[in-house]
Coordinates of C-alpha atoms and ligand atoms in Angstrom, one line a residue:
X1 CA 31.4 38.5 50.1
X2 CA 33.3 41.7 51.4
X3 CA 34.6 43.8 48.5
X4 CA 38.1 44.1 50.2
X5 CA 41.3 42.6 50.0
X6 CA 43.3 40.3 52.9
X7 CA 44.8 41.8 56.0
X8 CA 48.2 43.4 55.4
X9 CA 51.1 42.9 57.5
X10 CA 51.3 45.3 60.4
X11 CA 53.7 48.3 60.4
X12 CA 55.8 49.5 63.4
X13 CA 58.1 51.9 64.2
X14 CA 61.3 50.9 66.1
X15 CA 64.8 52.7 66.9
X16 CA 67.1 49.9 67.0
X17 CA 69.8 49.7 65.5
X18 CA 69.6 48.0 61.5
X19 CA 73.0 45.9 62.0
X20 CA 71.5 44.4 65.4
X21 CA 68.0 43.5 64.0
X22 CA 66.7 39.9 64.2
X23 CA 64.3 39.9 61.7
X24 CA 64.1 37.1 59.3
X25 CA 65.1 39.8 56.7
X26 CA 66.9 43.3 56.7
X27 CA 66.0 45.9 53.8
X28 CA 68.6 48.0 53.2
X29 CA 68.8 51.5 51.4
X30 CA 72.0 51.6 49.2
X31 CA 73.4 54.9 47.0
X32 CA 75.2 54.4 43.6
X33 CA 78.2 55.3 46.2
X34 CA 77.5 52.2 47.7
X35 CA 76.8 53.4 51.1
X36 CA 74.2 53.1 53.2
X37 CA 73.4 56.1 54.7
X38 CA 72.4 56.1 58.5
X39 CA 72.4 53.0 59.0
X40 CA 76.0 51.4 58.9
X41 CA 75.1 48.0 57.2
X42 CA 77.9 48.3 54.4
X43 CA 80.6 49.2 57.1
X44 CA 79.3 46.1 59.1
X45 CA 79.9 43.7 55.9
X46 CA 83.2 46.1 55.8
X47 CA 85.3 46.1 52.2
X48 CA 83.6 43.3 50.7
X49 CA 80.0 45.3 50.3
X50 CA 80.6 47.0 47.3
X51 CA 82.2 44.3 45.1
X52 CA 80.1 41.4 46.6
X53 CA 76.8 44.0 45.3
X54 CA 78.8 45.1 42.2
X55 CA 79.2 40.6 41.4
X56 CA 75.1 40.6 41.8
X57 CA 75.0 43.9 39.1
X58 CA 73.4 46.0 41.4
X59 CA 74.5 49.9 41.4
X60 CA 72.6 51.4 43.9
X61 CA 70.1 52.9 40.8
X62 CA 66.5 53.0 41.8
X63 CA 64.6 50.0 41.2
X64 CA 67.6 47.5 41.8
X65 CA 67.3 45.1 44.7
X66 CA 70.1 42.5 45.5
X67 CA 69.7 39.7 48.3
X68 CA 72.9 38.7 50.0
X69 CA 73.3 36.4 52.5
X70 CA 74.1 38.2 55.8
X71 CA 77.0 35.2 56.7
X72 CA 76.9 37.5 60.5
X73 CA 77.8 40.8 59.3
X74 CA 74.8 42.0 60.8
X75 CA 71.7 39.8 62.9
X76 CA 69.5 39.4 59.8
X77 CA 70.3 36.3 58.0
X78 CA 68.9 37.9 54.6
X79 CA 69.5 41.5 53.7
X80 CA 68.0 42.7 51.2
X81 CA 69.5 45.8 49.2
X82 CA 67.4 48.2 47.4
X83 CA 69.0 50.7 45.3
X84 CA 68.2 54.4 45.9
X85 CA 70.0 56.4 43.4
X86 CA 72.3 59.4 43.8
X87 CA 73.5 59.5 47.8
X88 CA 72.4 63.5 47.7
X89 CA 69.3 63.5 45.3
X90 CA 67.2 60.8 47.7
X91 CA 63.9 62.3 48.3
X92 CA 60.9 61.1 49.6
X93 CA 59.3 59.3 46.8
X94 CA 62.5 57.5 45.8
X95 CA 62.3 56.2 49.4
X96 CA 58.5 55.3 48.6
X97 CA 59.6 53.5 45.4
X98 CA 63.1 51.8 46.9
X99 CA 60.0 50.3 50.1
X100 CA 57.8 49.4 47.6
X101 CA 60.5 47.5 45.5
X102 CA 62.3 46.0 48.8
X103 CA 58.8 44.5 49.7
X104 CA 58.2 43.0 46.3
X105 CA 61.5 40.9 46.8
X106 CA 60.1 39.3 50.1
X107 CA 59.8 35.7 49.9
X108 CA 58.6 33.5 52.7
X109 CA 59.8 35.5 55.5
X110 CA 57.7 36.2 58.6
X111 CA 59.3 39.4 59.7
X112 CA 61.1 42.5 58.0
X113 CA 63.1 45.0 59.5
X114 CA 63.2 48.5 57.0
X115 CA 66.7 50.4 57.2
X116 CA 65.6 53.3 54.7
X117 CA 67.4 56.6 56.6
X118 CA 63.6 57.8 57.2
X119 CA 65.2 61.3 58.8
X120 CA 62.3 63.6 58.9
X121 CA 57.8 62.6 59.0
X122 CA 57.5 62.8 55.6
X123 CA 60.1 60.1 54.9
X124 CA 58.5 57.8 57.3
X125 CA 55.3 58.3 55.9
X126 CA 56.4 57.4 52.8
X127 CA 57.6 54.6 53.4
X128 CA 55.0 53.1 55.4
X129 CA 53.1 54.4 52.2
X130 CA 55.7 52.4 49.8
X131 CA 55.5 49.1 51.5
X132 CA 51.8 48.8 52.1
X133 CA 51.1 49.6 48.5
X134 CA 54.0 47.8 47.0
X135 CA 52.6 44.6 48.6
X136 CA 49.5 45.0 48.0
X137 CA 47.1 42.1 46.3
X138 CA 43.7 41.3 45.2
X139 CA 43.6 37.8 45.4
X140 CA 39.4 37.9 46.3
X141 CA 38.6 35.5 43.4
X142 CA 41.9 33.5 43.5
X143 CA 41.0 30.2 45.4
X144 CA 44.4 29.3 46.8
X145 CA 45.8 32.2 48.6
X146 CA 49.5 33.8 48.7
X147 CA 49.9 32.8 52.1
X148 CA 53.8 34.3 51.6
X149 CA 53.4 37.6 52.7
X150 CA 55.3 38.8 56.2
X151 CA 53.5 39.2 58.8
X152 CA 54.7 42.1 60.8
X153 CA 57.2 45.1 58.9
X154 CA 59.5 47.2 61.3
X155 CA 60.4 50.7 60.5
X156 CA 63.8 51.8 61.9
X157 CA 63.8 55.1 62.5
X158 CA 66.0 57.4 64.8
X159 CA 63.6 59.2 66.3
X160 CA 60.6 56.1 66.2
X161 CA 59.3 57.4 70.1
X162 CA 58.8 61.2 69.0
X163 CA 55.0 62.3 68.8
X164 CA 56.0 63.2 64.7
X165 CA 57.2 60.0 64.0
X166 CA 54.0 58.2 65.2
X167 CA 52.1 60.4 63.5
X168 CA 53.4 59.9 60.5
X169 CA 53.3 56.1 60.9
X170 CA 49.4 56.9 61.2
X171 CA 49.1 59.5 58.6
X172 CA 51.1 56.8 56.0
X173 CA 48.8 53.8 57.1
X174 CA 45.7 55.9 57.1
X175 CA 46.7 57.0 53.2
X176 CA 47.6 53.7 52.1
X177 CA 44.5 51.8 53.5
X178 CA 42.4 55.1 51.0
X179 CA 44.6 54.2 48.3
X180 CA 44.0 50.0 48.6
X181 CA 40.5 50.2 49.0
X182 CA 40.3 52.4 45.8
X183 CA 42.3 49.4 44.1
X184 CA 39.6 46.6 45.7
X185 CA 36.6 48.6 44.2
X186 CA 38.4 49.4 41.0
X187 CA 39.1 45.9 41.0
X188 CA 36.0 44.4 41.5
X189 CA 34.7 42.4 38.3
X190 CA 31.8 45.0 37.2
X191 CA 29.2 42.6 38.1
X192 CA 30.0 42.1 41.0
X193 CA 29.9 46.0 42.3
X194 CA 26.7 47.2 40.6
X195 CA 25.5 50.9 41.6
X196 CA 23.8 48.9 44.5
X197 CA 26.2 47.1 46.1
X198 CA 28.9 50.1 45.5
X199 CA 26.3 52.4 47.6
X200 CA 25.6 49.2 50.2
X201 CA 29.6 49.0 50.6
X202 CA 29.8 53.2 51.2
X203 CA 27.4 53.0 54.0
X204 CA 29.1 49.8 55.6
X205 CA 32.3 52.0 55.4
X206 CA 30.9 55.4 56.5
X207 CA 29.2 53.5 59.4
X208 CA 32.7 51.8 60.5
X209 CA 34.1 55.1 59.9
X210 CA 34.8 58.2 62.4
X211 CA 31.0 58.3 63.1
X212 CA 29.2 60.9 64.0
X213 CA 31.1 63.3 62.0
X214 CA 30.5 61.1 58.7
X215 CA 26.9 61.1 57.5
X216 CA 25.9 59.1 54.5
X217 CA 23.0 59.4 52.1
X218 CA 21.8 57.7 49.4
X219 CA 19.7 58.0 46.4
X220 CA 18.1 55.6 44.2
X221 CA 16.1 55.6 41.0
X222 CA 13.0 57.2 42.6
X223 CA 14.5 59.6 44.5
X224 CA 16.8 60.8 41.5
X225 CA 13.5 60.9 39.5
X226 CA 12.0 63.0 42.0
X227 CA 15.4 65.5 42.6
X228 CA 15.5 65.8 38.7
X229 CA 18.8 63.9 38.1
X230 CA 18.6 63.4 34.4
X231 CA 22.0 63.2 33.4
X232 CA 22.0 60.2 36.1
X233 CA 18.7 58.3 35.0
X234 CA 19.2 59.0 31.2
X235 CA 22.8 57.3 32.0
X236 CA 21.1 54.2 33.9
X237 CA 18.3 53.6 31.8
X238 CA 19.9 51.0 29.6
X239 CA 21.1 49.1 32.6
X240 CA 18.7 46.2 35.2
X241 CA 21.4 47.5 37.5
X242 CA 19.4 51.5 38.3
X243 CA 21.9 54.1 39.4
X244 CA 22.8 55.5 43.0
X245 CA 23.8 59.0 44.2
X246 CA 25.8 58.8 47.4
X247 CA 26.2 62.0 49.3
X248 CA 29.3 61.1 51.7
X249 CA 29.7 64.1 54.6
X250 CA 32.6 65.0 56.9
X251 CA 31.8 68.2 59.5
X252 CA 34.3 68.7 61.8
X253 CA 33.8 71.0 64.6
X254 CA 35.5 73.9 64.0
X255 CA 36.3 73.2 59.7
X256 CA 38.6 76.2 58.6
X257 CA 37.3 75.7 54.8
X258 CA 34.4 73.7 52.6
X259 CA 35.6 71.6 49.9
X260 CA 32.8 69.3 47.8
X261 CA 34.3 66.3 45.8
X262 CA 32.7 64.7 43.0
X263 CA 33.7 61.5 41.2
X264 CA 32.5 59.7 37.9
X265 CA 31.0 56.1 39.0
X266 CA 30.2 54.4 36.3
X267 CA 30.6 50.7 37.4
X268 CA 30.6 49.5 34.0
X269 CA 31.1 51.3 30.7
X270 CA 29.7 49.8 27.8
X271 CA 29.4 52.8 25.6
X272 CA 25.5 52.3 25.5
X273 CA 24.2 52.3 22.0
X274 CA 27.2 54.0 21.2
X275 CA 28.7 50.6 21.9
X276 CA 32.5 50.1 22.3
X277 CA 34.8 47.7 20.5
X278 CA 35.1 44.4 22.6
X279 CA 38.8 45.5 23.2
X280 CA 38.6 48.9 24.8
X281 CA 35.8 47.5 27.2
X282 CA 37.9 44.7 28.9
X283 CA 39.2 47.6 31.3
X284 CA 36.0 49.4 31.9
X285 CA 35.4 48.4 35.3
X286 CA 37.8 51.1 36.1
X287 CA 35.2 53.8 35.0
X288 CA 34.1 54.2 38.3
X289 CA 37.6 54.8 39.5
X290 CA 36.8 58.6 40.6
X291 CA 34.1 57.8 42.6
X292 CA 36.3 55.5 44.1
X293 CA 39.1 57.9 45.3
X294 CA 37.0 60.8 46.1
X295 CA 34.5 58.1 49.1
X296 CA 38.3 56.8 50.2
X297 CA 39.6 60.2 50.5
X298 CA 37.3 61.7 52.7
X299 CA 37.1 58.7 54.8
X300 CA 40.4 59.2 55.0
X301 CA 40.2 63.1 55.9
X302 CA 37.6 62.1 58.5
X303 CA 40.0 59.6 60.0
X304 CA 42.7 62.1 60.1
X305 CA 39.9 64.6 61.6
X306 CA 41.3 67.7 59.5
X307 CA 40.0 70.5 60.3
X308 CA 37.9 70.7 56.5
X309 CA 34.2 70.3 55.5
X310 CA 33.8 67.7 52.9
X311 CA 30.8 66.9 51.1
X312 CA 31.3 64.5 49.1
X313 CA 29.0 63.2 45.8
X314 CA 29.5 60.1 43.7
X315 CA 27.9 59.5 40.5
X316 CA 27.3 56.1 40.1
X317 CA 25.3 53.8 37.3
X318 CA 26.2 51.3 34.9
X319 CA 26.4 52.3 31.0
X320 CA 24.6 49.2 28.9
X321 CA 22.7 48.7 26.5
X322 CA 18.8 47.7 26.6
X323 CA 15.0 48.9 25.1
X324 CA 15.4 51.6 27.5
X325 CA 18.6 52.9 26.8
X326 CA 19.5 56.6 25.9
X327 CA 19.8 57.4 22.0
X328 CA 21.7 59.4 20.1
X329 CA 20.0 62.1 19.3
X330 CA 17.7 62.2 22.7
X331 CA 17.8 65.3 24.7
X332 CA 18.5 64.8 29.1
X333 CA 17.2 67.8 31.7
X334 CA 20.2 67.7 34.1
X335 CA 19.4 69.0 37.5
X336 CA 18.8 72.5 37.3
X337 CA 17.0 72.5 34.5
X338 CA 19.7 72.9 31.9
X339 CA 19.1 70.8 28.7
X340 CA 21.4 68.7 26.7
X341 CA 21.4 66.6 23.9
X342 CA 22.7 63.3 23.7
X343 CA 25.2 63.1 20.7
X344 CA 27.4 59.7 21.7
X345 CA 26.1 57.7 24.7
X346 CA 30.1 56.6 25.0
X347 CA 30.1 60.2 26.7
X348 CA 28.4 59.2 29.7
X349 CA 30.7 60.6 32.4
X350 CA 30.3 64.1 31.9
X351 CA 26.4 63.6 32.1
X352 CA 26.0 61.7 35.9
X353 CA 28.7 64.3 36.7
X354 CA 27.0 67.3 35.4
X355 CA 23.9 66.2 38.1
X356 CA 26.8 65.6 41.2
X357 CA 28.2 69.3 40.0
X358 CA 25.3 70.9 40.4
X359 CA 24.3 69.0 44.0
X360 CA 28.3 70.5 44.9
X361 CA 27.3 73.5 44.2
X362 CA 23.9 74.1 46.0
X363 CA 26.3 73.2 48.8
X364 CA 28.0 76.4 48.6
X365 CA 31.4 75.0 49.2
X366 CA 34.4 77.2 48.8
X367 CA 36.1 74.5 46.1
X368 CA 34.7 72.0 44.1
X369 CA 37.0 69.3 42.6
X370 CA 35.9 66.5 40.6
X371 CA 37.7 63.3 39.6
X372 CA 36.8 61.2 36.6
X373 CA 38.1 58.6 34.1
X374 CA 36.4 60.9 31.7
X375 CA 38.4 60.9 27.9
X376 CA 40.6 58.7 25.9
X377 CA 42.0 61.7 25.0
X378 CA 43.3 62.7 28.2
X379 CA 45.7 59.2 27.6
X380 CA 46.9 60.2 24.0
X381 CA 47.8 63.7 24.9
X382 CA 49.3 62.8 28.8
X383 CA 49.9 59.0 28.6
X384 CA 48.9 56.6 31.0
X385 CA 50.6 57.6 34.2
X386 CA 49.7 61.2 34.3
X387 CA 46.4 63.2 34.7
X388 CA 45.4 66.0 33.1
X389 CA 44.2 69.1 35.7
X390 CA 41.8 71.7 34.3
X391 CA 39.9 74.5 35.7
X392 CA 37.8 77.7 35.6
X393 CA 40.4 78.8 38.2
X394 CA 44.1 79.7 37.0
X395 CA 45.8 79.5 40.1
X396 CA 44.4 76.2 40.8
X397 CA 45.3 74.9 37.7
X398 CA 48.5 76.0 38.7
X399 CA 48.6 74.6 42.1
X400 CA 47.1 70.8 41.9
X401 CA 50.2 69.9 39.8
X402 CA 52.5 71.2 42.2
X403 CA 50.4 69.3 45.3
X404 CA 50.2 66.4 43.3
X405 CA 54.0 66.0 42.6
X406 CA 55.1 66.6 46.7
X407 CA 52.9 63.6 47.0
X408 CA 54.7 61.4 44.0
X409 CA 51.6 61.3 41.7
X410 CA 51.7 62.9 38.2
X411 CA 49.5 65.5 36.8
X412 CA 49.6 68.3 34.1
X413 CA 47.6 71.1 33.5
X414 CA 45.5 71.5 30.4
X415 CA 43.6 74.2 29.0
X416 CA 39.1 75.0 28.5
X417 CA 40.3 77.0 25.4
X418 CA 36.9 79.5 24.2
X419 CA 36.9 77.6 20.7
X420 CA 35.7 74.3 23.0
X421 CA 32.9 76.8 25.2
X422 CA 31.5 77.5 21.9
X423 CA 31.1 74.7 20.7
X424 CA 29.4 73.0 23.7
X425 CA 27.0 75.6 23.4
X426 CA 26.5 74.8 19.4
X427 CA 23.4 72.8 19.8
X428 CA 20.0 73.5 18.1
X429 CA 18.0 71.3 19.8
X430 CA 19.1 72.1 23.8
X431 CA 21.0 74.1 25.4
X432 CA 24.4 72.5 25.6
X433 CA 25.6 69.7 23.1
X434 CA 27.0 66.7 25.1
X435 CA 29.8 65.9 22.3
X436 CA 32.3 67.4 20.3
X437 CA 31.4 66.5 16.3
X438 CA 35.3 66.7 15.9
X439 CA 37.5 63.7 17.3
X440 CA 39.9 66.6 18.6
X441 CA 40.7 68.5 21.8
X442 CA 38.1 65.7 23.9
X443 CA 39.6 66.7 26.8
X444 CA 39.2 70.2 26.8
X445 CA 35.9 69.9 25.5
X446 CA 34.5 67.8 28.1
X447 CA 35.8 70.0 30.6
X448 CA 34.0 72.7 28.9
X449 CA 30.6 71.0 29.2
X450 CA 31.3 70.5 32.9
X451 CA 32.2 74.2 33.6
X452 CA 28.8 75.1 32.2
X453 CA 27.1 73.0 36.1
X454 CA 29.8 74.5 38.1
X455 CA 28.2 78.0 38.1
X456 CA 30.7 80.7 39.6
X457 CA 32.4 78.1 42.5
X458 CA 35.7 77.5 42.3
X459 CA 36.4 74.2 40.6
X460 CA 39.2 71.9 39.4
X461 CA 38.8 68.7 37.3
X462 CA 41.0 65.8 37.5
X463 CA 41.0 63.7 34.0
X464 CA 42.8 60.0 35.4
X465 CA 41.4 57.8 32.4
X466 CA 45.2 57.1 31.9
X467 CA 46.7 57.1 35.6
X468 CA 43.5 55.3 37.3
X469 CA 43.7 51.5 35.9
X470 CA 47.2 49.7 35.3
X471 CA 46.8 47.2 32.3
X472 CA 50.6 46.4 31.8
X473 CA 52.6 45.0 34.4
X474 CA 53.6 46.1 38.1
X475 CA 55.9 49.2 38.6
X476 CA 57.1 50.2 42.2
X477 CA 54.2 50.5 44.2
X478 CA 51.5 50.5 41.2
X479 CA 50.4 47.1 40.9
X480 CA 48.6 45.6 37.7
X481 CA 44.6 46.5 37.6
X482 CA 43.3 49.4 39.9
X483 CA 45.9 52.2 41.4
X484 CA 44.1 54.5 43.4
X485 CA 44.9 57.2 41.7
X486 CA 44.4 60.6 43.1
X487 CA 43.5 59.7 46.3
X488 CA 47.2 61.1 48.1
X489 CA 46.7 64.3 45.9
X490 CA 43.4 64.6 47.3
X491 CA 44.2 64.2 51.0
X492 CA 47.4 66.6 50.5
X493 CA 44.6 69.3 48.6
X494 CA 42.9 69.2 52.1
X495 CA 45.1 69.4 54.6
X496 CA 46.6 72.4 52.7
X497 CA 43.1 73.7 53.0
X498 CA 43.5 73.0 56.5
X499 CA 47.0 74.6 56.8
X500 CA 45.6 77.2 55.2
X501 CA 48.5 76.8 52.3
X502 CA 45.3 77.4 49.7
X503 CA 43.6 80.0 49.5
X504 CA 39.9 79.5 49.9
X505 CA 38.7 82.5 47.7
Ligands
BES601 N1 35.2 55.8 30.2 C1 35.6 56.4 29.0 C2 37.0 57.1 29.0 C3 38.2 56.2 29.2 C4 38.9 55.8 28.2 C5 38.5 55.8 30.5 C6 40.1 55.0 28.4 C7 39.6 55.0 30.7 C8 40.4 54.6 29.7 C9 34.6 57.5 28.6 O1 33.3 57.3 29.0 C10 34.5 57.5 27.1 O2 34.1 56.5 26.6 N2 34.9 58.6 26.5 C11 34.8 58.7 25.1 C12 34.3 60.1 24.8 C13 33.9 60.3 23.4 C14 32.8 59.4 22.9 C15 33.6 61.8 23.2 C16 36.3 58.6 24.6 O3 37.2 59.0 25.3 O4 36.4 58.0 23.5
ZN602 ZN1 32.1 56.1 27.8
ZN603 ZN1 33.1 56.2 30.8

């Protein structure tokens, strides 16, 4: 059974004219003025617009959608208006949110026409981002189907023919499709997407992929054994399920810059012996969320053929609990020879990352980021919709926030403060100590420990245990369950690389 979710509905760009549309529905973007720029809908339903909306409570704030009944104003039988805030503060992730919303209303409707003033690329790519993410659903183990979706979504845009246009159209589908299959893996019940079948599925997608640029290569338990992987094996040992090491590899012809990814895949997260309360591993499926988003994001690169080396290493295994598993108190010979011992075996991320870290670097890459779900503590200092960004590289630190926020996703930087480097080199048994004996500063301190396999390479570490997994309810275009995370931040990180916007030294 495939992994992935149902087709979406197909997105096209179009420059007619939003009152003259005959789709079964017309979104509409309306300011707390009540207008709607570009687009003339509210001068087509003439005075009566703004007090007909005002009777439904709608005010043009973000996150408000109203459907009125066309009654001819305009060719649409159904409009529906989504509010998008202050008529000169709309940028584009409000338009990505208002789409998203606007989608969410959609009730058995075949075809949707999208009146958003999508003036420049980056408008129209968020949108087509908005609506493909705002509708999406994993409905995989759900035997009857939501057969309500539309089926085909129309952009209007003034400029729909221009060469910028279209490749935005692509850029935004190409995006969104990274982002929802991030959600399907995260999504997938942990049994279900063992180390195994998570490998099996990267090699059906690098092979559908733009081959031959995209090489994949995997490792199992023998061939970890025999590269010295310990972090990895000691992680997998408790588990029926052995761990994988996929190597995922874009080389375009000419690449301007190397960057290696690395993500934490730990397809289920126990805590080992270390065990977790029953509660706190309900969501631990997502603990493979960074694996997830750094495989989507190159695919994604390679589909939009920047001109960037990736290599690309996820870190998967499954954390349980058997006669085999790691204790306490054992000591694990990472790759490179650096020893470590094994204070909680809840603290599995940093050890299969510490292995993929040190693989980055014998690539020689100019930049190394890695992604993980990696500390509670990442949530109760940042919350659950922001990550936390640290790095052995100031401007960096500097700079991911600022890439990550043009995109619409949330991250902060955080400090590897020298109190936490001491400490992880505090043990008397191997050479670094896997876990901080204080419940404090988790964050920092696990990003210490990874600093020590990064050597002198630039690197950045992206902490999404709060942003990666949704367990409340649906917001904009972040569903319930999986989110993707990262994956527009990382995409945005290379084709700045590409635009030579960041520096590469
Ligand atoms: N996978 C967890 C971190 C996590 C917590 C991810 C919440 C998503 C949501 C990680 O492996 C873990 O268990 N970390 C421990 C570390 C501690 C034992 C040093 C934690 O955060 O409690
Ligand atoms: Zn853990
Ligand atoms: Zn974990």
């Amino acid at each position: 059974m495939s992994t992935q979710s149902p087709k979406p509905p197909a997105i096209t760009l179009s420059a007619a004219k939003a009152t003259a549309s005959r789709s079964d529905v017309l979104v509409v973007g309306v300011a707390t003025d009540m207008s709607t720029p570009n687009h003339g809908v509210a001068e087509a339903f003439g005075r009566g617009f703004a007090p007909l909306l005002s009777t439904l409570g709608f005010e043009g704030k973000p996150g408000q959608v109203a459907k009125v009944p066309s009654a001819g104003a305009v060719k649409a039988p159904l409009v529906i208006a989504v509010g998008v805030g202050e008529p000169d503060a709309v940028d584009a992730e409000c338009l990505r949110r208002a789409a998203a919303n606007a989608i969410r209303a959609v009730r058995n409707s075949a075809s949707v026409a999208v009146a958003l003033a999508v003036t420049d690329p980056g408008r129209v790519q968020a949108v087509v981002e908005g609506l493909r993410l705002g509708g999406y659903v994993y409905d995989r183990f759900k035997s009857e189907k939501d057969s309500d979706r539309p089926r085909t979504i129309t952009v209007l845009a003034d400029k729909a023919r221009g060469a910028d246009a279209k490749a935005a159209l692509e850029r935004g589908l190409v995006v969104a499709r990274a982002v929802e299959r991030v959600r399907d893996w995260v999504n997938t019940p942990p049994g279900n997407l063992t180390p195994a079948v998570f490998a099996d599925d990267v090699v059906a997608f690098g092979a559908a992929a733009a081959a031959p640029k995209v090489s994949v290569t995997v490792w199992d338990e023998t061939k970890l054994a025999k590269e010295r992987c310990g972090g990895m094996l000691g992680v997998g040992a408790g588990s029926d399920s052995p761990p994988r090491l996929v190597r995922l590899s874009y080389k375009p012809r000419k690449p301007v810059a190397h960057l290696a990814l690395v993500g934490k895949g730990i397809t289920f997260d126990s805590g080992g012996l270390s065990l977790k309360p029953g509660a706190s591993m309900m969501t631990m499926k997502c603990d493979m969320a960074g694996a997830a988003s750094v495989l989507a994001a190159t695919l994604a690169i390679a589909e939009l053929e920047l001109p960037v080396r990736i290599t690309c290493f996820a870190a998967m295994a499954e954390n349980m609990v058997n006669g085999s598993a790691t204790r306490p108190g054992d000591v694990l010979t990472i790759r490179g020879g650096k020893t470590v011992e094994v204070h909680n075996t809840d603290a599995e991320g940093r050890l299969v990352l510490a292995d993929a870290l040190v693989l980055a670097g014998e690539a020689k890459p100019d930049l190394i980021v890695d992604v993980a779900t990696l500390t509670g503590a990442c949530v109760v200092a940042l919350g659950d919709r922001t990550a936390g960004v640290l790095s052995n590289d100031a401007e960096l630190r500097r700079q991911i926030p600022d890439i990550a926020a043009s995109v619409g996703e949330s991250m902060w930087p955080l400090p590897i403060t020298e109190e936490m480097a001491a400490k992880v080199k505090s043990s008397e048994l191997a050479d670094v100590r896997q876990h901080n004996p204080k419940p404090v500063g988790g964050t920092l301190y696990a990003a210490a420990f990874l600093r020590e396999f990064v050597g002198d390479t630039r690197w950045a570490h992206l902490d999404i245990a709060g942003p990666a997994f949704n367990d409340t309810s649906a917001y904009d275009y972040t569903p319930k369950g999986g989110t993707g995370a990262s994956v527009r931040t990382l995409v945005e990180l290379a084709s700045r690389l590409a635009d030579g916007e960041l520096a590469t030294t």
